[in-house]
Structures are given as structure tokens and as C-alpha cells.
């Protein structure tokens, strides 16, 4: 879970791409062109996309290219696993995160082919900023983040991927609760401002509804009525968006020049570029709200664990569940009780 806002002003004051040399401008367009096939959006006409539709991203990329520097992307995401066991295996990352990070690494490698200084993605894990609101303990978020870093090392992705989280800001003496409070109060909008925005901005309304839906799905052991749960989740959705806005501002303060990516759908012209990490049935599914199913045709798809259990068997790696392997034609012959201990497919 990680969200963005189209009206956030850019922290960078560099000149527009028109000030680039023709060669630097050509390279900036070429780099952006490598991102376009992976754009995450709810817009139906992505086949009409051209790099000229994304002047903000061209400006951000051009700021690195004009100086012949490695292009650095900031990607808020990879927060923690959903607390809902119907969706995920556990609180630790699995093959979904592994393949998502391999994809980011391969994207950087593709950029390196057209631009020698290459590219790097800074994964800005946002779990701690709203963990208390979504019901995930800080210890689980720490364990998830530590395992992500170990995956990056074990997979040989350190040239292209780095990490940043709440542990890296405000010094070592403040607790997570104190850091969350400081970020929200100093950098986030007010709840009243968000409510007003939801009433007039379709993108924010879509985000609010999506977060509310996630919270309803992920709330365990609720003892009240369904309507009371809906009310509670709508209230918490505003708090999640507030915290995430604060996190975006904190990233922008810490890395003002970085090209800003998002794991949520973004429209053309927005300050962030939405990027799809893996195949899924909708534009909102992420590895941390789902598991991977490996289809018999070799393709991978993210889906909720309860659905994948019907289609395949569990595959283990390093002593814990990694993904599901489709059984038969992948149309419902899985038993959901497989304990195949083979390592995952490379």
C-alpha cells in the first residue's frame, strides 16, 4: 500500500527538458519509452501513450541525463504483507517480491543499454508509516524489510536496487510511534483537507475507496457489525492516505531529484509514474496483498492465496512457502494442501 497525489508540487527546480541538448533529450525520451510498456493506470487507451504525454517524467529524467549521472528512481512500496491469511502466506516476502525486484533490476539493465550511466531504484518501504493503522506490528514490518534486503543481496541486485524506510530518518533515538507522529504532523495534510479533496478529485476518491476496500478485507477478528466495520475502515483510510502523503514528502525532502514512481495507477500528466511490477487481474494488486501462481504455460499471476490454493500446490523455498504451481490445466484441480519442497523456478 502506497499512495500518491497528483497535485504534489515537484521539489526539483531544474530547467525544463527544452533546455537539454538534442542528444540528452533523445536519451531521456528513450529511457521513458522503456517504462511505458509497464505503466500502471486505469486509463483504457494506453496503446496511444507516447513519451510526450509525460512531460514531468521527461523533466525528472532529463535532470540526470543532462549531467551524465545515473538516473535514480524512488518507488514507495514493499511496505509489509497483508495481515489477512486468505491473501498471503505469512508476514515475510515470498516469490512475488523476488520477481518484482528482479523486474526492477531488469528495467535498470535495459536503461543501461541505451544510457551508459544506467539507473537505480530506491525502494522506499512505507510499512512503518501506517503499520499501526492497518494492524501490522512493527516487528513484522522490520522482519519483512530485513528479508527484502537479504533477497536483494542473495539475488545479486545490489547494483540496481537500494532501500529506504522510517529507520533511516529522524535519528536512532525516536520510537516508531514518535517518528510517525512527527511525519504526519509536519508533512501530512489534515483529515479535513483530505475529506474536501475526496469530494472534488476523482483520483483521490478512487484511492480512498481502494484503501477502504483493502482495510475491510484485511481486518481480522472484528466483533461488531458490518456497517460499523465499514465506518471504521473509512475513518482509517483517511489516516492511511494522510500518512502516505507525509511519507511521499519525506522521500522528496530526502531525495528531491529522484524520478518518482508509484505502484498505484497514475494518469498521464501526474507527478508520479505508475508502474506495474507483475501480472495481475486488476490495476491494484501487488505482491504484498497476494501470492504468485505459476501457470502451466510459464506465466506468473498475482492472486489471493485462497484463490491460488484452488488452482495449484504450494512450492517451498528456504523452508517456507514461495508460490503456487498450477496443477493440470490450472482451472481448479489444486488441493490447497501441497507441500512440494522443490526450490522455485529460476
Short mmCIF file of C-alpha atoms in Angstrom, two decimals:
data_model
loop_
_atom_site.label_atom_id
_atom_site.label_comp_id
_atom_site.label_asym_id
_atom_site.label_seq_id
_atom_site.Cartn_x
_atom_site.Cartn_y
_atom_site.Cartn_z
CA UNK A 1 0.00 0.00 0.00
CA UNK A 2 1.46 3.22 -1.06
CA UNK A 3 -0.26 6.24 -2.50
CA UNK A 4 0.45 9.39 -4.37
CA UNK A 5 -1.17 12.68 -5.19
CA UNK A 6 -1.26 14.47 -8.49
CA UNK A 7 -1.17 17.98 -7.09
CA UNK A 8 2.01 17.47 -5.08
CA UNK A 9 4.45 20.06 -6.26
CA UNK A 10 7.82 18.92 -7.51
CA UNK A 11 10.74 19.51 -5.18
CA UNK A 12 13.04 19.94 -8.13
CA UNK A 13 13.51 23.33 -9.75
CA UNK A 14 15.64 22.28 -12.70
CA UNK A 15 15.05 23.68 -16.16
CA UNK A 16 12.55 22.06 -18.50
CA UNK A 17 13.62 19.42 -20.97
CA UNK A 18 13.66 22.06 -23.73
CA UNK A 19 16.97 23.19 -22.25
CA UNK A 20 18.55 19.80 -22.89
CA UNK A 21 20.90 19.18 -25.78
CA UNK A 22 19.24 17.26 -28.63
CA UNK A 23 21.17 14.13 -27.66
CA UNK A 24 20.20 14.39 -23.98
CA UNK A 25 16.58 14.94 -24.97
CA UNK A 26 16.66 11.90 -27.27
CA UNK A 27 18.09 9.74 -24.49
CA UNK A 28 15.51 10.99 -21.96
CA UNK A 29 12.71 10.02 -24.34
CA UNK A 30 14.34 6.63 -24.93
CA UNK A 31 14.60 5.93 -21.19
CA UNK A 32 10.97 6.90 -20.63
CA UNK A 33 9.99 4.76 -23.60
CA UNK A 34 11.33 1.72 -21.75
CA UNK A 35 8.92 2.45 -18.87
CA UNK A 36 5.79 2.93 -20.98
CA UNK A 37 5.01 -0.78 -21.59
CA UNK A 38 4.87 -1.28 -17.82
CA UNK A 39 2.69 1.72 -16.97
CA UNK A 40 0.08 1.11 -14.27
CA UNK A 41 -3.08 3.08 -14.86
CA UNK A 42 -6.85 2.75 -15.07
CA UNK A 43 -6.87 4.74 -18.32
CA UNK A 44 -8.22 2.46 -21.10
CA UNK A 45 -6.21 3.86 -24.02
CA UNK A 46 -2.60 3.14 -23.04
CA UNK A 47 -1.93 1.99 -26.62
CA UNK A 48 -1.99 5.70 -27.52
CA UNK A 49 0.76 6.58 -25.00
CA UNK A 50 3.78 8.45 -26.26
CA UNK A 51 6.66 9.85 -24.23
CA UNK A 52 5.41 13.37 -24.99
CA UNK A 53 2.39 12.66 -22.78
CA UNK A 54 4.67 12.61 -19.71
CA UNK A 55 6.46 15.97 -19.52
CA UNK A 56 7.02 15.73 -15.74
CA UNK A 57 8.84 12.40 -16.06
CA UNK A 58 10.87 13.69 -19.03
CA UNK A 59 11.93 16.66 -16.91
CA UNK A 60 12.88 14.46 -13.95
CA UNK A 61 14.87 12.03 -16.15
CA UNK A 62 16.43 14.87 -18.12
CA UNK A 63 17.79 16.38 -14.92
CA UNK A 64 20.06 13.33 -14.54
CA UNK A 65 20.84 12.87 -18.24
CA UNK A 66 21.98 16.47 -18.73
CA UNK A 67 24.65 15.82 -16.09
CA UNK A 68 25.50 12.34 -17.39
CA UNK A 69 24.50 10.88 -14.00
CA UNK A 70 22.92 7.56 -13.09
CA UNK A 71 19.11 8.02 -13.16
CA UNK A 72 17.68 7.37 -9.68
CA UNK A 73 14.03 6.35 -9.25
CA UNK A 74 12.12 6.50 -5.93
CA UNK A 75 9.46 3.81 -5.54
CA UNK A 76 7.28 3.94 -2.40
CA UNK A 77 6.02 0.42 -1.79
CA UNK A 78 7.01 -3.01 -0.46
CA UNK A 79 5.53 -2.00 2.95
CA UNK A 80 4.69 -5.33 4.63
CA UNK A 81 2.50 -8.32 3.94
CA UNK A 82 -1.25 -8.03 4.33
CA UNK A 83 -2.36 -9.33 7.75
CA UNK A 84 -5.08 -11.39 6.00
CA UNK A 85 -4.05 -15.08 5.72
CA UNK A 86 -6.60 -15.55 2.92
CA UNK A 87 -4.38 -13.32 0.78
CA UNK A 88 -0.79 -14.19 1.70
CA UNK A 89 1.42 -16.97 3.11
CA UNK A 90 2.91 -15.07 6.07
CA UNK A 91 4.39 -11.73 7.15
CA UNK A 92 7.59 -12.37 5.15
CA UNK A 93 8.26 -11.64 1.47
CA UNK A 94 7.99 -14.54 -0.97
CA UNK A 95 8.50 -15.20 -4.68
CA UNK A 96 6.18 -12.31 -5.57
CA UNK A 97 8.57 -9.78 -4.07
CA UNK A 98 11.54 -11.66 -5.55
CA UNK A 99 10.17 -11.49 -9.11
CA UNK A 100 9.06 -7.87 -8.65
CA UNK A 101 12.58 -6.88 -7.65
CA UNK A 102 14.08 -8.93 -10.49
CA UNK A 103 11.80 -6.95 -12.83
CA UNK A 104 13.04 -3.63 -11.44
CA UNK A 105 16.62 -4.86 -11.83
CA UNK A 106 15.99 -5.86 -15.45
CA UNK A 107 14.44 -2.47 -16.18
CA UNK A 108 17.59 -0.77 -14.90
CA UNK A 109 19.69 -3.12 -17.06
CA UNK A 110 17.62 -2.17 -20.12
CA UNK A 111 18.18 1.52 -19.39
CA UNK A 112 21.92 0.85 -19.11
CA UNK A 113 21.90 -0.43 -22.71
CA UNK A 114 20.75 2.95 -24.03
CA UNK A 115 22.39 5.18 -21.40
CA UNK A 116 25.82 4.18 -20.07
CA UNK A 117 25.48 5.66 -16.53
CA UNK A 118 22.42 3.44 -16.13
CA UNK A 119 19.72 3.58 -13.48
CA UNK A 120 18.94 2.57 -9.91
CA UNK A 121 15.67 2.14 -7.99
CA UNK A 122 15.38 3.18 -4.35
CA UNK A 123 12.64 1.06 -2.76
CA UNK A 124 11.08 3.33 -0.14
CA UNK A 125 9.32 0.85 2.14
CA UNK A 126 6.32 2.59 3.66
CA UNK A 127 5.07 -0.06 6.09
CA UNK A 128 6.16 1.67 9.28
CA UNK A 129 4.50 4.96 8.39
CA UNK A 130 1.00 3.42 8.60
CA UNK A 131 1.56 -0.01 10.17
CA UNK A 132 -0.35 0.88 13.33
CA UNK A 133 -3.37 1.97 11.27
CA UNK A 134 -3.54 -1.24 9.21
CA UNK A 135 -2.92 -3.55 12.17
CA UNK A 136 0.57 -4.84 11.33
CA UNK A 137 3.10 -4.83 14.21
CA UNK A 138 6.42 -3.03 13.74
CA UNK A 139 8.29 -6.28 14.41
CA UNK A 140 6.65 -7.88 11.35
CA UNK A 141 7.46 -4.82 9.24
CA UNK A 142 11.10 -4.93 10.38
CA UNK A 143 11.31 -8.64 9.56
CA UNK A 144 9.76 -8.05 6.12
CA UNK A 145 12.21 -5.21 5.37
CA UNK A 146 15.22 -7.17 6.59
CA UNK A 147 14.26 -10.12 4.40
CA UNK A 148 13.81 -7.80 1.40
CA UNK A 149 17.36 -6.55 1.85
CA UNK A 150 18.62 -10.13 2.15
CA UNK A 151 16.77 -11.02 -1.08
CA UNK A 152 18.39 -8.10 -2.88
CA UNK A 153 21.80 -9.30 -1.72
CA UNK A 154 21.18 -13.01 -2.43
CA UNK A 155 19.77 -12.28 -5.89
CA UNK A 156 22.73 -10.08 -6.82
CA UNK A 157 20.56 -6.97 -7.30
CA UNK A 158 22.58 -4.51 -5.22
CA UNK A 159 23.93 -2.65 -8.28
CA UNK A 160 20.43 -1.55 -9.23
CA UNK A 161 18.31 -1.67 -6.04
CA UNK A 162 18.56 0.09 -2.71
CA UNK A 163 16.20 0.54 0.24
CA UNK A 164 14.96 3.40 2.42
CA UNK A 165 12.49 3.23 5.31
CA UNK A 166 11.47 5.00 8.52
CA UNK A 167 14.55 3.59 10.26
CA UNK A 168 16.65 5.89 8.06
CA UNK A 169 15.09 9.18 9.21
CA UNK A 170 14.72 11.23 12.39
CA UNK A 171 17.70 9.55 14.07
CA UNK A 172 18.00 6.42 16.25
CA UNK A 173 16.52 7.82 19.46
CA UNK A 174 12.86 8.21 18.45
CA UNK A 175 10.41 5.30 18.58
CA UNK A 176 8.36 4.35 15.52
CA UNK A 177 5.30 5.96 17.11
CA UNK A 178 7.23 9.21 17.64
CA UNK A 179 8.55 9.15 14.06
CA UNK A 180 5.06 8.53 12.67
CA UNK A 181 3.65 11.40 14.71
CA UNK A 182 6.39 13.78 13.62
CA UNK A 183 6.00 12.95 9.92
CA UNK A 184 2.19 13.14 9.97
CA UNK A 185 2.03 16.43 11.87
CA UNK A 186 4.80 18.18 9.93
CA UNK A 187 4.34 16.84 6.42
CA UNK A 188 0.84 15.42 6.03
CA UNK A 189 -2.40 17.22 5.14
CA UNK A 190 -5.21 17.45 7.68
CA UNK A 191 -8.09 14.98 7.66
CA UNK A 192 -10.42 17.86 6.83
CA UNK A 193 -8.32 18.76 3.78
CA UNK A 194 -8.40 15.15 2.60
CA UNK A 195 -12.16 14.89 3.02
CA UNK A 196 -12.62 18.05 0.96
CA UNK A 197 -10.29 16.66 -1.71
CA UNK A 198 -12.16 13.34 -1.91
CA UNK A 199 -15.32 15.29 -2.68
CA UNK A 200 -13.84 17.03 -5.73
CA UNK A 201 -10.92 14.92 -7.03
CA UNK A 202 -11.66 11.63 -8.82
CA UNK A 203 -8.13 10.30 -8.35
CA UNK A 204 -8.21 10.84 -4.57
CA UNK A 205 -11.73 9.38 -4.36
CA UNK A 206 -10.52 6.27 -6.21
CA UNK A 207 -7.59 5.98 -3.80
CA UNK A 208 -9.84 6.43 -0.75
CA UNK A 209 -12.24 3.71 -1.95
CA UNK A 210 -9.38 1.35 -2.80
CA UNK A 211 -7.73 1.78 0.62
CA UNK A 212 -11.10 1.34 2.38
CA UNK A 213 -11.63 -1.91 0.49
CA UNK A 214 -8.15 -3.18 1.48
CA UNK A 215 -8.79 -2.31 5.13
CA UNK A 216 -12.16 -4.10 5.17
CA UNK A 217 -10.57 -7.21 3.63
CA UNK A 218 -7.60 -7.14 6.00
CA UNK A 219 -9.39 -6.57 9.30
CA UNK A 220 -9.34 -9.79 11.32
CA UNK A 221 -11.40 -10.72 14.39
CA UNK A 222 -13.91 -7.87 14.01
CA UNK A 223 -16.67 -8.37 16.55
CA UNK A 224 -19.00 -5.53 15.57
CA UNK A 225 -21.47 -5.18 12.72
CA UNK A 226 -20.53 -4.99 9.06
CA UNK A 227 -21.66 -1.36 8.89
CA UNK A 228 -19.52 -0.50 11.93
CA UNK A 229 -16.54 -2.14 10.23
CA UNK A 230 -17.16 -0.07 7.09
CA UNK A 231 -17.28 3.13 9.17
CA UNK A 232 -14.07 2.23 10.99
CA UNK A 233 -12.27 1.43 7.73
CA UNK A 234 -13.41 4.66 6.08
CA UNK A 235 -12.00 6.57 9.03
CA UNK A 236 -8.73 4.66 8.91
CA UNK A 237 -8.47 5.08 5.13
CA UNK A 238 -8.12 8.86 5.58
CA UNK A 239 -5.36 8.26 8.13
CA UNK A 240 -3.52 5.87 5.77
CA UNK A 241 -3.64 8.43 2.94
CA UNK A 242 -2.51 11.21 5.29
CA UNK A 243 0.48 9.14 6.47
CA UNK A 244 1.36 8.12 2.94
CA UNK A 245 1.30 11.72 1.75
CA UNK A 246 3.66 12.56 4.60
CA UNK A 247 5.92 9.66 3.55
CA UNK A 248 5.98 10.94 -0.05
CA UNK A 249 7.02 14.36 1.20
CA UNK A 250 9.69 12.80 3.40
CA UNK A 251 11.11 10.94 0.39
CA UNK A 252 11.00 14.12 -1.69
CA UNK A 253 12.84 16.02 1.06
CA UNK A 254 15.48 13.29 1.36
CA UNK A 255 15.86 12.69 -2.40
CA UNK A 256 14.49 15.79 -4.15
CA UNK A 257 15.85 14.97 -7.62
CA UNK A 258 14.70 11.36 -7.91
CA UNK A 259 12.27 10.30 -10.63
CA UNK A 260 9.06 9.49 -8.75
CA UNK A 261 7.41 6.14 -9.42
CA UNK A 262 4.24 4.71 -7.87
CA UNK A 263 2.89 1.17 -7.52
CA UNK A 264 -0.65 2.60 -7.79
CA UNK A 265 -2.40 3.63 -11.02
CA UNK A 266 -1.46 7.11 -12.25
CA UNK A 267 -2.88 9.14 -15.12
CA UNK A 268 -0.92 10.95 -17.78
CA UNK A 269 0.47 14.25 -16.59
CA UNK A 270 0.71 13.33 -12.91
CA UNK A 271 3.90 13.92 -10.96
CA UNK A 272 4.35 10.19 -10.33
CA UNK A 273 4.55 7.44 -12.94
CA UNK A 274 2.56 4.32 -12.08
CA UNK A 275 4.49 1.12 -12.74
CA UNK A 276 3.19 -2.45 -12.88
CA UNK A 277 5.55 -4.90 -11.21
CA UNK A 278 3.90 -8.23 -12.14
CA UNK A 279 0.86 -9.55 -13.96
CA UNK A 280 -2.47 -9.40 -12.12
CA UNK A 281 -6.19 -9.34 -12.85
CA UNK A 282 -6.57 -5.68 -11.88
CA UNK A 283 -4.52 -2.50 -11.63
CA UNK A 284 -4.32 -2.53 -7.82
CA UNK A 285 -2.95 -5.98 -6.95
CA UNK A 286 0.58 -6.06 -5.51
CA UNK A 287 2.88 -8.85 -4.25
CA UNK A 288 2.26 -7.82 -0.64
CA UNK A 289 -1.52 -8.36 -0.92
CA UNK A 290 -1.28 -11.68 -2.75
CA UNK A 291 0.72 -14.76 -3.73
CA UNK A 292 2.10 -15.86 -7.09
CA UNK A 293 0.63 -18.63 -9.20
CA UNK A 294 2.93 -20.16 -11.84
CA UNK A 295 0.69 -21.19 -14.74
CA UNK A 296 1.39 -24.26 -16.85
CA UNK A 297 2.21 -22.01 -19.83
CA UNK A 298 5.09 -20.49 -17.84
CA UNK A 299 3.40 -17.18 -17.00
CA UNK A 300 3.07 -15.81 -13.46
CA UNK A 301 -0.02 -14.18 -11.94
CA UNK A 302 -0.68 -12.50 -8.61
CA UNK A 303 -3.85 -13.54 -6.81
CA UNK A 304 -5.18 -14.06 -3.33
CA UNK A 305 -3.93 -17.18 -1.58
CA UNK A 306 -7.44 -18.59 -1.16
CA UNK A 307 -7.87 -18.50 -4.96
CA UNK A 308 -4.41 -19.86 -5.77
CA UNK A 309 -4.98 -22.82 -3.42
CA UNK A 310 -7.79 -23.98 -5.70
CA UNK A 311 -5.57 -23.94 -8.77
CA UNK A 312 -2.21 -25.31 -7.65
CA UNK A 313 0.07 -26.68 -4.97
CA UNK A 314 2.41 -24.81 -2.64
CA UNK A 315 6.08 -24.71 -3.55
CA UNK A 316 8.61 -24.14 -0.77
CA UNK A 317 11.95 -22.38 -0.86
CA UNK A 318 14.36 -21.85 2.02
CA UNK A 319 11.98 -23.70 4.31
CA UNK A 320 8.89 -21.57 3.75
CA UNK A 321 6.13 -21.17 1.14
CA UNK A 322 7.27 -19.38 -2.02
CA UNK A 323 4.44 -19.61 -4.59
CA UNK A 324 1.85 -21.93 -6.10
CA UNK A 325 2.49 -24.20 -9.07
CA UNK A 326 -0.60 -24.75 -11.25
CA UNK A 327 -1.79 -28.36 -11.39
CA UNK A 328 -3.19 -29.88 -14.58
CA UNK A 329 -4.78 -27.17 -16.68
CA UNK A 330 -4.75 -24.72 -13.76
CA UNK A 331 -8.53 -24.48 -13.76
CA UNK A 332 -9.29 -25.76 -10.30
CA UNK A 333 -7.63 -29.13 -9.78
CA UNK A 334 -5.33 -27.99 -6.96
CA UNK A 335 -5.96 -29.33 -3.48
CA UNK A 336 -4.50 -26.44 -1.49
CA UNK A 337 -2.56 -28.87 0.69
CA UNK A 338 0.59 -29.45 -1.35
CA UNK A 339 3.95 -29.46 0.42
CA UNK A 340 6.25 -29.69 -2.57
CA UNK A 341 9.73 -28.83 -1.26
CA UNK A 342 11.37 -28.19 -4.62
CA UNK A 343 13.10 -24.81 -4.97
CA UNK A 344 11.29 -22.21 -7.00
CA UNK A 345 11.76 -21.81 -10.71
CA UNK A 346 14.64 -19.51 -11.55
#
